Amino acid sequence: MPPENHIITTGLLILLILLPLPSPAIATTADTPKFREAPAFRNGKNCPISKWPKNPYDPSTIHIAMTLDYTSPYLRGSIAGILSVLQHSTCPENTFFHFLAVRRHFNHLNKTITSTFPYLNFNLYNFNPSLVRHLISSSIRRALDQPLNYARIYLADLLPATVNRIIYLDSDLIVVDDVDKLWNIELNDRVLGAPEYCHANFTHYFTHKFWFHPIFPNTFKNRTPCYFNTGVMVIDLQKWRNDDYTQKLEHWMRVQKRIYELGSLPPFLLVFAGNVKQVEHRWNQHGLGGDNLEGQCRDLHPGPVSLLHWSGKGKPWLRLDSKKPCPLDSLWAPYDLFRHQSLFSDS
């Protein structure tokens, strides 16, 4: 090697040694998935083969609806919820997911879902926030003010007309039982089935303006209303469409600011409370997020458990990340597929 080249090479080596090395924090790029890939879950040997949507009336298909918000931490909860359904299902390949989302997030959400659950049967449906922006009431938590919180009201309009029954699930829960058991409950003549809690003080869900109004309290005449949580519902969409329950809910949303401050829940109570098919409490062990202001730790309700629901202010992923979890948050952690930052890439 000529002397002058040797000097140049030595100078480059010295320069490389002096330059700071890139941080090894996490080897990710903008295209790196936010979530690890879930295992493939296959049907048991006695499962029929789902033919939906080729056969839109296939009775072996279980239809589940959820909202997906790509820009909020709730997406992490949704992913955990999907995993929990598949993991505990006898016939996971017969489960079809219907995701409601804002159209501008479709590309990101499609990549996220297909990379996390390569075998998942799903569709994305556009929910237009302008449908409800003028109908949203103020609430005690910002999350309750978000348009997607109201998307469940429009399931019958957004999903194909051939989907006659749906299980709606919130984004802050996990299922620890075969969802087929919930799917097959008998609704009889009711439009909606959910666990009811008749010991709750029903008057707390509405303001004094409602109870002292000359007409509003008559809404519950001839029915005994009980509280139910709208995060877990089995809905007969055909009956919903026939009687236009979307319009009935929107009616109460137009007068909402005078009578309540709890997001999308009160309209459901006004329309359905007292006419709900009772579902076992095991299918919504709700309130694990604590109350809507403090988010303090809570215990399970007495009795068996098929679904754990972190409704309320405290979310398990936030408490786990802050190293201040509640005891029951450890039950959610095994379903968390979020890619945490580490010193090395796991790709």
Coordinates of C-alpha atoms in Angstrom, one line a residue, residues 9 46 54 59 85 103 117 134 184 233 255 277-278 283 313:
T9 CA -6.8 4.7 6.1
N46 CA -65.0 -31.3 15.9
K54 CA -69.0 -17.0 1.0
P59 CA -74.5 -20.5 11.5
V85 CA -60.8 -14.5 22.4
R103 CA -60.9 5.5 7.4
F117 CA -52.7 -12.0 13.6
H134 CA -72.8 17.3 17.3
N184 CA -75.2 -19.0 21.9
M233 CA -73.4 -6.9 24.6
V255 CA -81.3 16.1 24.6
K277 CA -81.9 -10.3 28.4
Q278 CA -80.0 -11.2 31.5
W283 CA -69.4 -12.5 31.3
K313 CA -60.2 5.2 34.7

